[in-house]
């Protein structure tokens, strides 16, 4: 089948898509955006998290056909041109990135939290990131990065 | 910025922007996908592989199996002799592969491949009295299985206990992936590996090719924790075979489930500890007897008892290792192989000894400090365990530790535990090239690996420091076997080994620039540290640390929470404070998983690991990690290597599980000697 959708603001068409193909596979293998990662393929790790019409989803659990006519935003689409989003900057500054494989999914999830909740509490941060696994960092600096980005955003909004 | 400063991770920007390319993410024209077919029996022989239905699927390019797969030149390692014989040594072993235009087609066809077997019945369960236990010739990496010295004497106080640890799987977040590209008789492998050069040498030998015709590239690797070490995993070999056969680039991505059978894990153990001491806690004799498993496919003897050879003073000491050869997947390295399970047993037993003697566990360890390495008799290059223990005790508020089973706060029993940590600090020979680039900046090249450790960043700092220039003017190239030889990232030896060579190359280049009178583009210097390493003085080189944990045990549910953990480390000079902290903390959290949540369960009937995904194998999640802190002593060790660093990738996990287990004892008054300490095991022992 053919799937038409928008990815990071650009219209995309994928041809010869099998019914069973996941959105993640189409993004990584057909659209050429391997930023979203495949670490479990069954909704357990959050590495593949992308926005689908503004809601974070596990792209490995979304059939490609479900994206027909909809808007997808991936880690590659968080930056504003060359300018990284504050959550991306905070991850580097806080040392929240080690191997970086969990990072894209965490960034999308954290980005969504900060957009929705202006000054998230610690329990809110933990809850939002509950579905994202990281084997390297021990999470400490990831939480710090989300706190920092949220504080900066609140500051800028004042 | 000088060495030690918290420089941002140099590839951090690429990683957060989604630009960093991991293996299998390179775009190459004409790529197709391979999927492994895995054995459904644990022991026997493949009788036939019927691929008729699979081949009939449109888009299937080929099916490979024993009998028609390309031959390998070296089949001495059965685990890597992929598709070279009908023998099945473990469930999940690769017995065929489907190559197709897309991954979905390959997967669909994989399910249509019919394999028939002659099943021989299997033996997959490690027991402490397994009839097949034998003494291996050596334990990893190259040590005697048994040691014994000194005469046993009657002890005033003795502890004789056995600890049990289950199998654990490394579970880096990136599943192993390979992209194999043949151009004529040259092979390029984009591979998730901890060592591009060692991987190249291993692959070249297997394929019977000169090393110059194989190139392994691994610019970014999504974690490894030992599972991407060398010898390679069979998936890398299979990718090369498939690509050779179909004459096109082949991508082979291992699934999370497949990782539980083909990419390694930590052996389960039974460890008997016997310690005899005087009433004042001085150890007279100590014994550590280790029982582990190995696969019939390849022997791996994890060196769990080595810690007891060097950790504490004793008049007599004995260590033994016995293995059962089972029809199980090949176990291998997982973060701090040997030291990690071994210190769980030793440090738990020390806690039991402290209790038996009525001595504070911190004090007990201080009383048993050896003057020299008890094993080799060599002096320690530095050993600051006592400082770590004292500093940690003070910071953690250790003096408020309750008597076992006495502190209750609402629904919780509260307790504290301590354990010591140690890890060897070695270095391997490496080569590096430093050169002045056309624009007057500096390029430093070495086939090092950054699997998330921060090696690329630390090497940039080492180079800038040695050249006396800002880090912005230095570019470090790693992750490619075509660069000067670097050993793999393993044994916490990466930075010491690569950094040493980078240091020498940059020092040489700096001299060259001074002689020449300027940084002329093209000036370069190559360094090789093999001579220096061979002539190192005889020292016992180890890192040390102290782990402290506080636990709260819910008296109704048996749930154990760890509100506070503190690690204090003396691990040589720290090259980058920010990245180091995250390595220490990450290790401690993996130790927390080992203590409380992680366990690979063997399915006796089918003969493989049952809970083979992240829903059932519980790596710690953010809710498990509460207050965690890691600090370190300023500890440059000039006898370790010229940089004074000792390696920090592994020591963070060592001792962490023992500290938590000891804290659970302190909270509940009950001793749990099997990991993980989970609610079902705790509940029967609660008040
Ligand atoms: S890959 Fe989608 S949740 Fe793990
Ligand atoms: S940084 Fe490696 S998994 Fe999170």
PDB file of N, CA and C in Angstrom, chain B residues 604-687:
ATOM      1  N   UNK B 604      13.376 -25.007  32.174  1.00  0.00           N
ATOM      2  CA  UNK B 604      13.970 -26.339  32.185  1.00  0.00           C
ATOM      3  C   UNK B 604      13.471 -27.200  31.029  1.00  0.00           C
ATOM      4  N   UNK B 605      12.191 -27.040  30.741  1.00  0.00           N
ATOM      5  CA  UNK B 605      11.592 -27.925  29.749  1.00  0.00           C
ATOM      6  C   UNK B 605      12.096 -27.635  28.337  1.00  0.00           C
ATOM      7  N   UNK B 606      12.089 -26.339  27.985  1.00  0.00           N
ATOM      8  CA  UNK B 606      12.524 -25.985  26.634  1.00  0.00           C
ATOM      9  C   UNK B 606      14.011 -25.683  26.553  1.00  0.00           C
ATOM     10  N   UNK B 607      14.596 -25.336  27.690  1.00  0.00           N
ATOM     11  CA  UNK B 607      16.038 -25.142  27.704  1.00  0.00           C
ATOM     12  C   UNK B 607      16.512 -23.792  27.229  1.00  0.00           C
ATOM     13  N   UNK B 608      15.739 -22.737  27.468  1.00  0.00           N
ATOM     14  CA  UNK B 608      16.296 -21.408  27.202  1.00  0.00           C
ATOM     15  C   UNK B 608      15.759 -20.398  28.204  1.00  0.00           C
ATOM     16  N   UNK B 609      16.234 -19.170  28.069  1.00  0.00           N
ATOM     17  CA  UNK B 609      15.816 -18.155  29.035  1.00  0.00           C
ATOM     18  C   UNK B 609      14.422 -17.655  28.688  1.00  0.00           C
ATOM     19  N   UNK B 610      13.564 -17.794  29.682  1.00  0.00           N
ATOM     20  CA  UNK B 610      12.134 -17.657  29.512  1.00  0.00           C
ATOM     21  C   UNK B 610      11.685 -16.207  29.393  1.00  0.00           C
ATOM     22  N   UNK B 611      12.212 -15.377  30.282  1.00  0.00           N
ATOM     23  CA  UNK B 611      11.734 -13.992  30.374  1.00  0.00           C
ATOM     24  C   UNK B 611      12.549 -13.109  29.435  1.00  0.00           C
ATOM     25  N   UNK B 612      12.486 -13.442  28.128  1.00  0.00           N
ATOM     26  CA  UNK B 612      13.433 -12.855  27.192  1.00  0.00           C
ATOM     27  C   UNK B 612      12.948 -11.564  26.530  1.00  0.00           C
ATOM     28  N   UNK B 613      12.481 -10.630  27.309  1.00  0.00           N
ATOM     29  CA  UNK B 613      12.237  -9.292  26.782  1.00  0.00           C
ATOM     30  C   UNK B 613      12.246  -8.300  27.946  1.00  0.00           C
ATOM     31  N   UNK B 614      12.078  -7.035  27.622  1.00  0.00           N
ATOM     32  CA  UNK B 614      12.216  -6.020  28.668  1.00  0.00           C
ATOM     33  C   UNK B 614      10.965  -5.885  29.527  1.00  0.00           C
ATOM     34  N   UNK B 615       9.896  -6.573  29.135  1.00  0.00           N
ATOM     35  CA  UNK B 615       8.709  -6.580  29.988  1.00  0.00           C
ATOM     36  C   UNK B 615       8.899  -7.571  31.126  1.00  0.00           C
ATOM     37  N   UNK B 616       9.710  -8.593  30.882  1.00  0.00           N
ATOM     38  CA  UNK B 616       9.864  -9.649  31.886  1.00  0.00           C
ATOM     39  C   UNK B 616      11.240  -9.660  32.537  1.00  0.00           C
ATOM     40  N   UNK B 617      12.232  -9.129  31.849  1.00  0.00           N
ATOM     41  CA  UNK B 617      13.550  -8.967  32.453  1.00  0.00           C
ATOM     42  C   UNK B 617      13.618  -7.522  32.912  1.00  0.00           C
ATOM     43  N   UNK B 618      13.672  -7.307  34.214  1.00  0.00           N
ATOM     44  CA  UNK B 618      13.452  -5.957  34.731  1.00  0.00           C
ATOM     45  C   UNK B 618      14.731  -5.186  34.975  1.00  0.00           C
ATOM     46  N   UNK B 619      15.160  -4.439  33.956  1.00  0.00           N
ATOM     47  CA  UNK B 619      16.258  -3.500  34.190  1.00  0.00           C
ATOM     48  C   UNK B 619      15.675  -2.346  35.007  1.00  0.00           C
ATOM     49  N   UNK B 620      16.484  -1.696  35.835  1.00  0.00           N
ATOM     50  CA  UNK B 620      15.934  -0.621  36.660  1.00  0.00           C
ATOM     51  C   UNK B 620      15.298   0.481  35.804  1.00  0.00           C
ATOM     52  N   UNK B 621      14.203   1.023  36.299  1.00  0.00           N
ATOM     53  CA  UNK B 621      13.528   2.151  35.644  1.00  0.00           C
ATOM     54  C   UNK B 621      13.735   3.384  36.533  1.00  0.00           C
ATOM     55  N   UNK B 622      13.319   4.535  36.029  1.00  0.00           N
ATOM     56  CA  UNK B 622      13.662   5.745  36.799  1.00  0.00           C
ATOM     57  C   UNK B 622      13.042   5.737  38.203  1.00  0.00           C
ATOM     58  N   UNK B 623      11.899   5.087  38.350  1.00  0.00           N
ATOM     59  CA  UNK B 623      11.251   5.057  39.671  1.00  0.00           C
ATOM     60  C   UNK B 623      12.063   4.251  40.692  1.00  0.00           C
ATOM     61  N   UNK B 624      12.972   3.393  40.216  1.00  0.00           N
ATOM     62  CA  UNK B 624      13.797   2.601  41.138  1.00  0.00           C
ATOM     63  C   UNK B 624      14.943   3.418  41.718  1.00  0.00           C
ATOM     64  N   UNK B 625      15.299   4.491  41.014  1.00  0.00           N
ATOM     65  CA  UNK B 625      16.495   5.246  41.389  1.00  0.00           C
ATOM     66  C   UNK B 625      16.063   6.498  42.137  1.00  0.00           C
ATOM     67  N   UNK B 626      16.349   6.534  43.423  1.00  0.00           N
ATOM     68  CA  UNK B 626      15.927   7.674  44.221  1.00  0.00           C
ATOM     69  C   UNK B 626      17.167   8.531  44.483  1.00  0.00           C
ATOM     70  N   UNK B 627      17.598   8.646  45.729  1.00  0.00           N
ATOM     71  CA  UNK B 627      18.774   9.482  45.975  1.00  0.00           C
ATOM     72  C   UNK B 627      20.052   8.708  45.732  1.00  0.00           C
ATOM     73  N   UNK B 628      20.796   9.072  44.697  1.00  0.00           N
ATOM     74  CA  UNK B 628      22.015   8.326  44.405  1.00  0.00           C
ATOM     75  C   UNK B 628      23.148   9.316  44.233  1.00  0.00           C
ATOM     76  N   UNK B 629      24.285   8.975  44.792  1.00  0.00           N
ATOM     77  CA  UNK B 629      25.407   9.902  44.728  1.00  0.00           C
ATOM     78  C   UNK B 629      26.699   9.117  44.551  1.00  0.00           C
ATOM     79  N   UNK B 630      27.604   9.685  43.756  1.00  0.00           N
ATOM     80  CA  UNK B 630      28.923   9.083  43.587  1.00  0.00           C
ATOM     81  C   UNK B 630      29.961  10.177  43.749  1.00  0.00           C
ATOM     82  N   UNK B 631      30.955   9.916  44.574  1.00  0.00           N
ATOM     83  CA  UNK B 631      32.056  10.879  44.721  1.00  0.00           C
ATOM     84  C   UNK B 631      33.357  10.098  44.579  1.00  0.00           C
ATOM     85  N   UNK B 632      34.447  10.813  44.386  1.00  0.00           N
ATOM     86  CA  UNK B 632      35.716  10.113  44.227  1.00  0.00           C
ATOM     87  C   UNK B 632      36.846  10.922  44.823  1.00  0.00           C
ATOM     88  N   UNK B 633      37.892  10.199  45.200  1.00  0.00           N
ATOM     89  CA  UNK B 633      39.080  10.849  45.737  1.00  0.00           C
ATOM     90  C   UNK B 633      39.905  11.371  44.568  1.00  0.00           C
ATOM     91  N   UNK B 634      40.626  12.438  44.808  1.00  0.00           N
ATOM     92  CA  UNK B 634      41.583  12.921  43.820  1.00  0.00           C
ATOM     93  C   UNK B 634      42.764  11.957  43.916  1.00  0.00           C
ATOM     94  N   UNK B 635      42.919  11.098  42.927  1.00  0.00           N
ATOM     95  CA  UNK B 635      43.718   9.889  43.132  1.00  0.00           C
ATOM     96  C   UNK B 635      44.627   9.536  41.955  1.00  0.00           C
ATOM     97  N   UNK B 636      45.331  10.502  41.357  1.00  0.00           N
ATOM     98  CA  UNK B 636      46.175  10.115  40.232  1.00  0.00           C
ATOM     99  C   UNK B 636      47.185   9.052  40.673  1.00  0.00           C
ATOM    100  N   UNK B 637      47.286   7.982  39.939  1.00  0.00           N
ATOM    101  CA  UNK B 637      48.163   6.881  40.318  1.00  0.00           C
ATOM    102  C   UNK B 637      49.303   6.796  39.307  1.00  0.00           C
ATOM    103  N   UNK B 638      50.460   7.357  39.645  1.00  0.00           N
ATOM    104  CA  UNK B 638      51.561   7.409  38.671  1.00  0.00           C
ATOM    105  C   UNK B 638      52.086   6.018  38.304  1.00  0.00           C
ATOM    106  N   UNK B 639      51.828   5.028  39.180  1.00  0.00           N
ATOM    107  CA  UNK B 639      52.305   3.681  38.860  1.00  0.00           C
ATOM    108  C   UNK B 639      51.347   2.922  37.956  1.00  0.00           C
ATOM    109  N   UNK B 640      50.151   3.437  37.769  1.00  0.00           N
ATOM    110  CA  UNK B 640      49.185   2.745  36.914  1.00  0.00           C
ATOM    111  C   UNK B 640      49.568   2.943  35.454  1.00  0.00           C
ATOM    112  N   UNK B 641      49.755   4.182  35.066  1.00  0.00           N
ATOM    113  CA  UNK B 641      50.145   4.551  33.702  1.00  0.00           C
ATOM    114  C   UNK B 641      50.461   6.043  33.739  1.00  0.00           C
ATOM    115  N   UNK B 642      51.055   6.583  32.667  1.00  0.00           N
ATOM    116  CA  UNK B 642      51.491   7.988  32.733  1.00  0.00           C
ATOM    117  C   UNK B 642      50.344   8.976  32.942  1.00  0.00           C
ATOM    118  N   UNK B 643      49.113   8.576  32.629  1.00  0.00           N
ATOM    119  CA  UNK B 643      47.987   9.478  32.837  1.00  0.00           C
ATOM    120  C   UNK B 643      47.469   9.413  34.268  1.00  0.00           C
ATOM    121  N   UNK B 644      47.775   8.334  34.943  1.00  0.00           N
ATOM    122  CA  UNK B 644      47.329   8.191  36.331  1.00  0.00           C
ATOM    123  C   UNK B 644      45.898   7.741  36.481  1.00  0.00           C
ATOM    124  N   UNK B 645      45.231   7.385  35.361  1.00  0.00           N
ATOM    125  CA  UNK B 645      43.840   6.950  35.430  1.00  0.00           C
ATOM    126  C   UNK B 645      43.755   5.442  35.583  1.00  0.00           C
ATOM    127  N   UNK B 646      42.695   4.961  36.186  1.00  0.00           N
ATOM    128  CA  UNK B 646      42.586   3.514  36.410  1.00  0.00           C
ATOM    129  C   UNK B 646      41.380   2.866  35.745  1.00  0.00           C
ATOM    130  N   UNK B 647      40.524   3.641  35.128  1.00  0.00           N
ATOM    131  CA  UNK B 647      39.359   3.014  34.489  1.00  0.00           C
ATOM    132  C   UNK B 647      38.171   3.017  35.425  1.00  0.00           C
ATOM    133  N   UNK B 648      37.032   3.441  34.926  1.00  0.00           N
ATOM    134  CA  UNK B 648      35.896   3.639  35.811  1.00  0.00           C
ATOM    135  C   UNK B 648      34.622   2.976  35.308  1.00  0.00           C
ATOM    136  N   UNK B 649      34.704   2.227  34.228  1.00  0.00           N
ATOM    137  CA  UNK B 649      33.484   1.694  33.629  1.00  0.00           C
ATOM    138  C   UNK B 649      32.829   0.588  34.438  1.00  0.00           C
ATOM    139  N   UNK B 650      33.599  -0.084  35.273  1.00  0.00           N
ATOM    140  CA  UNK B 650      33.055  -1.279  35.904  1.00  0.00           C
ATOM    141  C   UNK B 650      32.963  -1.217  37.418  1.00  0.00           C
ATOM    142  N   UNK B 651      33.855  -0.453  38.038  1.00  0.00           N
ATOM    143  CA  UNK B 651      33.888  -0.513  39.498  1.00  0.00           C
ATOM    144  C   UNK B 651      32.567  -0.068  40.143  1.00  0.00           C
ATOM    145  N   UNK B 652      31.793   0.740  39.431  1.00  0.00           N
ATOM    146  CA  UNK B 652      30.519   1.211  39.990  1.00  0.00           C
ATOM    147  C   UNK B 652      29.540   0.099  40.285  1.00  0.00           C
ATOM    148  N   UNK B 653      29.608  -1.001  39.524  1.00  0.00           N
ATOM    149  CA  UNK B 653      28.657  -2.094  39.781  1.00  0.00           C
ATOM    150  C   UNK B 653      29.177  -3.013  40.891  1.00  0.00           C
ATOM    151  N   UNK B 654      30.483  -3.017  41.105  1.00  0.00           N
ATOM    152  CA  UNK B 654      31.067  -3.979  42.046  1.00  0.00           C
ATOM    153  C   UNK B 654      30.703  -3.590  43.485  1.00  0.00           C
ATOM    154  N   UNK B 655      30.186  -4.508  44.206  1.00  0.00           N
ATOM    155  CA  UNK B 655      29.851  -4.244  45.610  1.00  0.00           C
ATOM    156  C   UNK B 655      28.466  -3.653  45.819  1.00  0.00           C
ATOM    157  N   UNK B 656      27.863  -3.123  44.749  1.00  0.00           N
ATOM    158  CA  UNK B 656      26.576  -2.444  44.934  1.00  0.00           C
ATOM    159  C   UNK B 656      25.505  -3.423  45.434  1.00  0.00           C
ATOM    160  N   UNK B 657      25.464  -4.609  44.836  1.00  0.00           N
ATOM    161  CA  UNK B 657      24.436  -5.575  45.243  1.00  0.00           C
ATOM    162  C   UNK B 657      24.672  -6.046  46.677  1.00  0.00           C
ATOM    163  N   UNK B 658      25.932  -6.190  47.058  1.00  0.00           N
ATOM    164  CA  UNK B 658      26.224  -6.620  48.433  1.00  0.00           C
ATOM    165  C   UNK B 658      25.804  -5.544  49.426  1.00  0.00           C
ATOM    166  N   UNK B 659      26.069  -4.279  49.096  1.00  0.00           N
ATOM    167  CA  UNK B 659      25.683  -3.198  50.015  1.00  0.00           C
ATOM    168  C   UNK B 659      24.172  -3.202  50.224  1.00  0.00           C
ATOM    169  N   UNK B 660      23.436  -3.425  49.146  1.00  0.00           N
ATOM    170  CA  UNK B 660      21.973  -3.448  49.264  1.00  0.00           C
ATOM    171  C   UNK B 660      21.521  -4.682  50.046  1.00  0.00           C
ATOM    172  N   UNK B 661      22.108  -5.823  49.733  1.00  0.00           N
ATOM    173  CA  UNK B 661      21.755  -7.052  50.463  1.00  0.00           C
ATOM    174  C   UNK B 661      22.056  -6.909  51.949  1.00  0.00           C
ATOM    175  N   UNK B 662      23.201  -6.308  52.269  1.00  0.00           N
ATOM    176  CA  UNK B 662      23.565  -6.116  53.675  1.00  0.00           C
ATOM    177  C   UNK B 662      22.598  -5.147  54.360  1.00  0.00           C
ATOM    178  N   UNK B 663      22.140  -4.163  53.591  1.00  0.00           N
ATOM    179  CA  UNK B 663      21.169  -3.220  54.153  1.00  0.00           C
ATOM    180  C   UNK B 663      19.829  -3.921  54.402  1.00  0.00           C
ATOM    181  N   UNK B 664      19.463  -4.844  53.526  1.00  0.00           N
ATOM    182  CA  UNK B 664      18.210  -5.581  53.731  1.00  0.00           C
ATOM    183  C   UNK B 664      18.319  -6.427  55.006  1.00  0.00           C
ATOM    184  N   UNK B 665      19.470  -6.997  55.233  1.00  0.00           N
ATOM    185  CA  UNK B 665      19.671  -7.736  56.479  1.00  0.00           C
ATOM    186  C   UNK B 665      19.562  -6.805  57.674  1.00  0.00           C
ATOM    187  N   UNK B 666      20.192  -5.646  57.555  1.00  0.00           N
ATOM    188  CA  UNK B 666      20.143  -4.690  58.664  1.00  0.00           C
ATOM    189  C   UNK B 666      18.709  -4.237  58.942  1.00  0.00           C
ATOM    190  N   UNK B 667      17.928  -4.102  57.875  1.00  0.00           N
ATOM    191  CA  UNK B 667      16.541  -3.660  58.048  1.00  0.00           C
ATOM    192  C   UNK B 667      15.673  -4.755  58.656  1.00  0.00           C
ATOM    193  N   UNK B 668      15.819  -5.976  58.137  1.00  0.00           N
ATOM    194  CA  UNK B 668      14.875  -7.042  58.491  1.00  0.00           C
ATOM    195  C   UNK B 668      15.403  -7.982  59.574  1.00  0.00           C
ATOM    196  N   UNK B 669      16.711  -8.023  59.761  1.00  0.00           N
ATOM    197  CA  UNK B 669      17.293  -9.002  60.669  1.00  0.00           C
ATOM    198  C   UNK B 669      17.419 -10.378  60.041  1.00  0.00           C
ATOM    199  N   UNK B 670      16.998 -10.504  58.772  1.00  0.00           N
ATOM    200  CA  UNK B 670      17.108 -11.802  58.101  1.00  0.00           C
ATOM    201  C   UNK B 670      18.144 -11.723  56.990  1.00  0.00           C
ATOM    202  N   UNK B 671      18.877 -12.814  56.776  1.00  0.00           N
ATOM    203  CA  UNK B 671      19.917 -12.848  55.762  1.00  0.00           C
ATOM    204  C   UNK B 671      19.355 -13.524  54.511  1.00  0.00           C
ATOM    205  N   UNK B 672      19.330 -12.805  53.414  1.00  0.00           N
ATOM    206  CA  UNK B 672      18.893 -13.397  52.134  1.00  0.00           C
ATOM    207  C   UNK B 672      20.143 -13.692  51.333  1.00  0.00           C
ATOM    208  N   UNK B 673      20.325 -14.916  50.921  1.00  0.00           N
ATOM    209  CA  UNK B 673      21.580 -15.283  50.264  1.00  0.00           C
ATOM    210  C   UNK B 673      21.391 -15.627  48.789  1.00  0.00           C
ATOM    211  N   UNK B 674      20.227 -15.257  48.259  1.00  0.00           N
ATOM    212  CA  UNK B 674      20.005 -15.498  46.840  1.00  0.00           C
ATOM    213  C   UNK B 674      19.496 -14.219  46.193  1.00  0.00           C
ATOM    214  N   UNK B 675      20.083 -13.876  45.062  1.00  0.00           N
ATOM    215  CA  UNK B 675      19.634 -12.704  44.309  1.00  0.00           C
ATOM    216  C   UNK B 675      18.682 -13.153  43.214  1.00  0.00           C
ATOM    217  N   UNK B 676      17.790 -12.245  42.765  1.00  0.00           N
ATOM    218  CA  UNK B 676      17.508 -10.950  43.375  1.00  0.00           C
ATOM    219  C   UNK B 676      16.683 -11.130  44.646  1.00  0.00           C
ATOM    220  N   UNK B 677      16.791 -10.149  45.530  1.00  0.00           N
ATOM    221  CA  UNK B 677      15.988 -10.177  46.746  1.00  0.00           C
ATOM    222  C   UNK B 677      14.642  -9.556  46.384  1.00  0.00           C
ATOM    223  N   UNK B 678      13.664 -10.413  46.146  1.00  0.00           N
ATOM    224  CA  UNK B 678      12.393  -9.938  45.592  1.00  0.00           C
ATOM    225  C   UNK B 678      11.298 -10.104  46.634  1.00  0.00           C
ATOM    226  N   UNK B 679      10.192  -9.404  46.460  1.00  0.00           N
ATOM    227  CA  UNK B 679       9.116  -9.489  47.462  1.00  0.00           C
ATOM    228  C   UNK B 679       8.723 -10.925  47.833  1.00  0.00           C
ATOM    229  N   UNK B 680       8.539 -11.842  46.879  1.00  0.00           N
ATOM    230  CA  UNK B 680       8.141 -13.196  47.299  1.00  0.00           C
ATOM    231  C   UNK B 680       9.145 -13.850  48.246  1.00  0.00           C
ATOM    232  N   UNK B 681      10.438 -13.542  48.080  1.00  0.00           N
ATOM    233  CA  UNK B 681      11.407 -14.179  48.973  1.00  0.00           C
ATOM    234  C   UNK B 681      11.462 -13.456  50.323  1.00  0.00           C
ATOM    235  N   UNK B 682      11.078 -12.199  50.334  1.00  0.00           N
ATOM    236  CA  UNK B 682      11.190 -11.408  51.559  1.00  0.00           C
ATOM    237  C   UNK B 682      10.003 -11.631  52.493  1.00  0.00           C
ATOM    238  N   UNK B 683       8.822 -11.682  51.902  1.00  0.00           N
ATOM    239  CA  UNK B 683       7.590 -11.698  52.708  1.00  0.00           C
ATOM    240  C   UNK B 683       7.583 -12.736  53.841  1.00  0.00           C
ATOM    241  N   UNK B 684       7.990 -13.985  53.594  1.00  0.00           N
ATOM    242  CA  UNK B 684       7.920 -14.969  54.696  1.00  0.00           C
ATOM    243  C   UNK B 684       8.781 -14.600  55.901  1.00  0.00           C
ATOM    244  N   UNK B 685       9.705 -13.674  55.724  1.00  0.00           N
ATOM    245  CA  UNK B 685      10.624 -13.362  56.828  1.00  0.00           C
ATOM    246  C   UNK B 685      10.341 -12.012  57.460  1.00  0.00           C
ATOM    247  N   UNK B 686       9.177 -11.454  57.176  1.00  0.00           N
ATOM    248  CA  UNK B 686       8.842 -10.162  57.759  1.00  0.00           C
ATOM    249  C   UNK B 686       8.018 -10.354  59.028  1.00  0.00           C
ATOM    250  N   UNK B 687       8.098  -9.387  59.927  1.00  0.00           N
ATOM    251  CA  UNK B 687       7.372  -9.523  61.203  1.00  0.00           C
ATOM    252  C   UNK B 687       5.854  -9.529  61.001  1.00  0.00           C
TER     253      UNK B 687
END
